[in-house]
PDB file of C-alpha atoms in Angstrom:
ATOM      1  CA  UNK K   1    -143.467 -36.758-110.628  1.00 71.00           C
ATOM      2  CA  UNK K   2    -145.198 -35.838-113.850  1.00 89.00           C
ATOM      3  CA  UNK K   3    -141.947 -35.186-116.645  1.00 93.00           C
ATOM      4  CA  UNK K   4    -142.504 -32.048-118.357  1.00 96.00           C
ATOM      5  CA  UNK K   5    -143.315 -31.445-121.913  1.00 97.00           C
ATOM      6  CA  UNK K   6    -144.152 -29.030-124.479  1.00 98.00           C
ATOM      7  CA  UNK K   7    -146.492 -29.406-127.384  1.00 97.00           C
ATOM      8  CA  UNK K   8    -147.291 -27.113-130.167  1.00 97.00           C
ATOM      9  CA  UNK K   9    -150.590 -27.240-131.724  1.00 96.00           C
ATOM     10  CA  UNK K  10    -152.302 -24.510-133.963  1.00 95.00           C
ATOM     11  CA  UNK K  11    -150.803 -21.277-132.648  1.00 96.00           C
ATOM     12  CA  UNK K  12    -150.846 -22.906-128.734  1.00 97.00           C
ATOM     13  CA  UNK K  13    -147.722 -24.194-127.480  1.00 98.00           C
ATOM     14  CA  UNK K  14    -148.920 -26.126-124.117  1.00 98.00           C
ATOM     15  CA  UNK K  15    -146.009 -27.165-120.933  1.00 98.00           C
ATOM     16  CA  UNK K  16    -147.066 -29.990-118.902  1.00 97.00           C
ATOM     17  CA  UNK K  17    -145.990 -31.866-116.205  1.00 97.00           C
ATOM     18  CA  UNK K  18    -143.366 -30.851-113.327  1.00 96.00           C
ATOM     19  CA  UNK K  19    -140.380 -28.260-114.296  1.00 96.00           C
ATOM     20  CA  UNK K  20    -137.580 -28.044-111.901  1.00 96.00           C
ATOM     21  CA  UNK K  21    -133.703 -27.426-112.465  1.00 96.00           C
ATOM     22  CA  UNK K  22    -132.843 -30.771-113.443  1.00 96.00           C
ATOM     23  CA  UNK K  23    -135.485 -30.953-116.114  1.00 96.00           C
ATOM     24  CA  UNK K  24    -135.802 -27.283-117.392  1.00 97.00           C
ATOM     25  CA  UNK K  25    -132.708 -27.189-119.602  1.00 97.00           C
ATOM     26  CA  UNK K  26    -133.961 -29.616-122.044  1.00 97.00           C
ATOM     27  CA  UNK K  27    -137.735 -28.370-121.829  1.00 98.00           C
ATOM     28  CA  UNK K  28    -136.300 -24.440-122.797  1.00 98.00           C
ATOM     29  CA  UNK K  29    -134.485 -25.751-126.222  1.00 98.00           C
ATOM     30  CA  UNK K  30    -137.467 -27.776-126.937  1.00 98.00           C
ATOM     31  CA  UNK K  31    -140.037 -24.549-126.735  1.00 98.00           C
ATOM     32  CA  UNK K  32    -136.964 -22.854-128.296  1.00 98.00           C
ATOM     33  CA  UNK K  33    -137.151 -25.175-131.179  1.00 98.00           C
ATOM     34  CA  UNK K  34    -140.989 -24.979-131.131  1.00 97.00           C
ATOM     35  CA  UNK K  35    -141.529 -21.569-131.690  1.00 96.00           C
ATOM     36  CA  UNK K  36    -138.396 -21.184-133.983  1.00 94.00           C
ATOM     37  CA  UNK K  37    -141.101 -23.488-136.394  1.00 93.00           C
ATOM     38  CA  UNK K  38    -144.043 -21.703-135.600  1.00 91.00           C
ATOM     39  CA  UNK K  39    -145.170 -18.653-137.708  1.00 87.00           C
ATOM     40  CA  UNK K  40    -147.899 -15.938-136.548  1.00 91.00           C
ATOM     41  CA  UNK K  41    -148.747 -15.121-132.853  1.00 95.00           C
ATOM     42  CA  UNK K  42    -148.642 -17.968-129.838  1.00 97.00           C
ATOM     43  CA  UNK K  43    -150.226 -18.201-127.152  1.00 98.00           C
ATOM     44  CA  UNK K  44    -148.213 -20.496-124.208  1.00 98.00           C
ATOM     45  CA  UNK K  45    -151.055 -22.432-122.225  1.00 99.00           C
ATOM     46  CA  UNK K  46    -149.602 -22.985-118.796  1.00 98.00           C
ATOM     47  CA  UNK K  47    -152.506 -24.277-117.044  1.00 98.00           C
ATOM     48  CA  UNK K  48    -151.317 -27.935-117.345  1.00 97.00           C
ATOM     49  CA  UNK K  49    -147.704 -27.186-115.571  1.00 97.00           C
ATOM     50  CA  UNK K  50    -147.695 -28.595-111.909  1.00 95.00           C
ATOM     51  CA  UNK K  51    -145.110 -26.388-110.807  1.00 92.00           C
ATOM     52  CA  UNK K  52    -144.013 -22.742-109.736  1.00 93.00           C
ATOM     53  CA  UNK K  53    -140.171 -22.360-109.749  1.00 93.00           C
ATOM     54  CA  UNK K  54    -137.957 -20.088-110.587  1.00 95.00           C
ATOM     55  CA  UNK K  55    -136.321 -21.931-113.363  1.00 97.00           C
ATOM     56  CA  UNK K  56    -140.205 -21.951-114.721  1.00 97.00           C
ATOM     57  CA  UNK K  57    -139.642 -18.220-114.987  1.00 97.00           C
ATOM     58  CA  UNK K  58    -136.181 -18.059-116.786  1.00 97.00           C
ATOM     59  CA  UNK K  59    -137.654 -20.402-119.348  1.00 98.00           C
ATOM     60  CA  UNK K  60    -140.312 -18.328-119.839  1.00 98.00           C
ATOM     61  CA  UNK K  61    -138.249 -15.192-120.192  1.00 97.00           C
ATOM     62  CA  UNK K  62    -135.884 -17.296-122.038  1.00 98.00           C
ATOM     63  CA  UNK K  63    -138.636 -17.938-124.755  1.00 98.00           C
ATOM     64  CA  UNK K  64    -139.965 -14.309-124.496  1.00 97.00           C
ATOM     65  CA  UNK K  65    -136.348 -13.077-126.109  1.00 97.00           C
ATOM     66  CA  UNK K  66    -136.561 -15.688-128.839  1.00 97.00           C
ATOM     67  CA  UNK K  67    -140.261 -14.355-129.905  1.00 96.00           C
ATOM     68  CA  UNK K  68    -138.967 -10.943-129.958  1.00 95.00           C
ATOM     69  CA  UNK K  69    -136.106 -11.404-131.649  1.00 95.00           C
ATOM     70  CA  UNK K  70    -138.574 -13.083-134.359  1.00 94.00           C
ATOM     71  CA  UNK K  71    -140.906 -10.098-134.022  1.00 94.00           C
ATOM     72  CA  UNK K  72    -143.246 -12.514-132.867  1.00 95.00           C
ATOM     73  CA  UNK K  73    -146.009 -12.053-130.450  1.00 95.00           C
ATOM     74  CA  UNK K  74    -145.944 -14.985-127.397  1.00 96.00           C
ATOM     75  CA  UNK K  75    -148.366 -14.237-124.717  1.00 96.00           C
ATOM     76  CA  UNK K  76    -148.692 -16.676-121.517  1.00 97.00           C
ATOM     77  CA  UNK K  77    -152.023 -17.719-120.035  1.00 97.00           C
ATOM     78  CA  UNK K  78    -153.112 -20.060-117.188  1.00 97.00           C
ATOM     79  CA  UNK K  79    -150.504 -19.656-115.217  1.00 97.00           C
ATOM     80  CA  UNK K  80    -150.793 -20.947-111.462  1.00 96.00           C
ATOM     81  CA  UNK K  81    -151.663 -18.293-108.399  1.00 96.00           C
ATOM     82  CA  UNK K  82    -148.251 -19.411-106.860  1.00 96.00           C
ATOM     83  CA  UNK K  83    -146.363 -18.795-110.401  1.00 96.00           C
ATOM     84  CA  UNK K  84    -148.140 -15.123-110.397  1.00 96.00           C
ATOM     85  CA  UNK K  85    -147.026 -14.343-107.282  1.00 95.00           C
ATOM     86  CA  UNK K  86    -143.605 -15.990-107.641  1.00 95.00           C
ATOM     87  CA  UNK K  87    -143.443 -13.504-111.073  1.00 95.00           C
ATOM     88  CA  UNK K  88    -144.849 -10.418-108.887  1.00 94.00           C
ATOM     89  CA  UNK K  89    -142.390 -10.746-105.621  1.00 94.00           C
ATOM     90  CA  UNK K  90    -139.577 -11.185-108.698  1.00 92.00           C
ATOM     91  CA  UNK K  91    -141.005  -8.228-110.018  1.00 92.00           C
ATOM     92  CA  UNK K  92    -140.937  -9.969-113.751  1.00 92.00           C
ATOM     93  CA  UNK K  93    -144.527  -9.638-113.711  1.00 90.00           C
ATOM     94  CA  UNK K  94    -144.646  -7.089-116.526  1.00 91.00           C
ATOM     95  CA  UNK K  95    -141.875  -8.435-118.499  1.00 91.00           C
ATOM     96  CA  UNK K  96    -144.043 -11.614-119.036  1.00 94.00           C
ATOM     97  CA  UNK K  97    -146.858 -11.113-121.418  1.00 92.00           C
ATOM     98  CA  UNK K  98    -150.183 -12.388-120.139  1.00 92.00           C
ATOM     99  CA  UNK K  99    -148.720 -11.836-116.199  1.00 92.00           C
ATOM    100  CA  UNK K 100    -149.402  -8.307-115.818  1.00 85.00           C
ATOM    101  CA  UNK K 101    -153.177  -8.692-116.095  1.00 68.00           C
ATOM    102  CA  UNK K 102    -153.563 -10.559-112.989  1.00 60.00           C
ATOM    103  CA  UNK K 103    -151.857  -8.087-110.576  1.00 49.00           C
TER     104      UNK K 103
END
Protein backbone atom coordinates (compact mmCIF):
# COMPACT_ATOMS: atom_id res chain seq x y z
CA UNK A 1 0.00 0.00 0.00
CA UNK A 2 1.18 3.39 -1.14
CA UNK A 3 0.03 6.05 2.08
CA UNK A 4 -1.66 8.93 0.67
CA UNK A 5 -0.55 12.45 0.54
CA UNK A 6 -1.23 15.82 -0.61
CA UNK A 7 1.19 18.42 -1.81
CA UNK A 8 0.66 21.93 -2.83
CA UNK A 9 2.89 23.45 -5.29
CA UNK A 10 2.27 26.69 -7.42
CA UNK A 11 -1.51 26.75 -7.79
CA UNK A 12 -1.50 22.52 -8.06
CA UNK A 13 -2.39 20.70 -5.08
CA UNK A 14 -1.39 16.90 -6.10
CA UNK A 15 -3.03 13.44 -3.86
CA UNK A 16 -0.93 10.48 -4.07
CA UNK A 17 -0.85 7.20 -2.97
CA UNK A 18 -3.91 4.87 -1.78
CA UNK A 19 -7.12 6.68 -0.05
CA UNK A 20 -9.45 4.45 1.75
CA UNK A 21 -11.64 5.04 5.00
CA UNK A 22 -9.02 4.52 7.41
CA UNK A 23 -6.69 7.00 5.81
CA UNK A 24 -9.07 9.68 4.27
CA UNK A 25 -9.90 11.59 7.46
CA UNK A 26 -6.51 12.88 7.97
CA UNK A 27 -5.76 13.37 4.09
CA UNK A 28 -9.30 15.79 3.90
CA UNK A 29 -7.96 18.29 6.86
CA UNK A 30 -4.64 18.25 5.28
CA UNK A 31 -6.07 19.51 1.61
CA UNK A 32 -8.40 21.49 3.95
CA UNK A 33 -5.46 23.17 5.45
CA UNK A 34 -3.78 23.39 2.00
CA UNK A 35 -6.09 25.32 0.21
CA UNK A 36 -7.14 27.42 3.33
CA UNK A 37 -3.15 28.80 2.51
CA UNK A 38 -3.44 28.94 -1.00
CA UNK A 39 -4.65 32.17 -2.79
CA UNK A 40 -5.91 32.35 -6.60
CA UNK A 41 -7.41 29.36 -8.56
CA UNK A 42 -6.18 25.44 -7.97
CA UNK A 43 -6.13 22.97 -9.89
CA UNK A 44 -6.25 19.25 -7.85
CA UNK A 45 -3.98 16.79 -9.98
CA UNK A 46 -5.39 13.37 -9.28
CA UNK A 47 -3.54 11.38 -11.69
CA UNK A 48 -1.06 10.10 -9.02
CA UNK A 49 -4.01 8.62 -6.60
CA UNK A 50 -4.11 4.71 -6.86
CA UNK A 51 -7.52 4.49 -5.80
CA UNK A 52 -11.35 4.95 -6.64
CA UNK A 53 -13.52 4.94 -3.44
CA UNK A 54 -16.14 6.53 -2.27
CA UNK A 55 -14.50 8.23 0.59
CA UNK A 56 -12.15 9.64 -2.47
CA UNK A 57 -15.35 11.38 -3.50
CA UNK A 58 -16.54 12.92 -0.12
CA UNK A 59 -13.07 14.37 0.19
CA UNK A 60 -13.29 15.79 -2.90
CA UNK A 61 -16.71 17.30 -2.34
CA UNK A 62 -15.53 18.01 1.06
CA UNK A 63 -12.76 20.35 -0.44
CA UNK A 64 -15.14 21.66 -3.20
CA UNK A 65 -17.33 23.47 -0.18
CA UNK A 66 -14.20 24.89 1.39
CA UNK A 67 -13.13 26.59 -2.16
CA UNK A 68 -16.49 27.97 -2.47
CA UNK A 69 -16.93 29.19 0.63
CA UNK A 70 -13.46 31.09 -0.18
CA UNK A 71 -14.86 32.11 -3.56
CA UNK A 72 -12.17 30.18 -4.86
CA UNK A 73 -12.02 28.30 -8.04
CA UNK A 74 -10.72 24.31 -7.45
CA UNK A 75 -11.06 22.29 -10.52
CA UNK A 76 -10.01 18.39 -10.53
CA UNK A 77 -8.06 16.77 -13.34
CA UNK A 78 -6.60 13.27 -13.97
CA UNK A 79 -8.86 11.51 -12.33
CA UNK A 80 -8.94 7.58 -12.92
CA UNK A 81 -11.70 5.92 -15.53
CA UNK A 82 -12.97 3.89 -12.44
CA UNK A 83 -13.18 7.28 -10.21
CA UNK A 84 -15.29 8.87 -13.33
CA UNK A 85 -17.51 6.30 -13.42
CA UNK A 86 -17.71 5.79 -9.65
CA UNK A 87 -18.64 9.93 -9.75
CA UNK A 88 -21.19 9.26 -12.81
CA UNK A 89 -23.22 6.04 -11.29
CA UNK A 90 -23.18 8.53 -7.92
CA UNK A 91 -24.43 11.01 -10.11
CA UNK A 92 -21.80 13.70 -8.43
CA UNK A 93 -20.34 13.96 -11.72
CA UNK A 94 -21.39 17.58 -12.24
CA UNK A 95 -20.98 18.69 -8.78
CA UNK A 96 -17.18 17.98 -9.20
CA UNK A 97 -15.42 20.49 -11.31
CA UNK A 98 -13.22 18.96 -13.97
CA UNK A 99 -15.70 15.53 -13.86
CA UNK A 100 -18.35 16.66 -16.05
CA UNK A 101 -16.12 16.93 -19.12
CA UNK A 102 -15.47 13.35 -19.39
CA UNK A 103 -19.11 12.09 -19.52
Amino acid sequence: MTAPAVELSGNTLAVTGEVNADTVIALRKQGEQLIGTASGPLTVDLSGLATAHSVVLSMLLCWHRLALEKQQSLTFQGASDRLLSLAALSNLEDQIPGFATHS
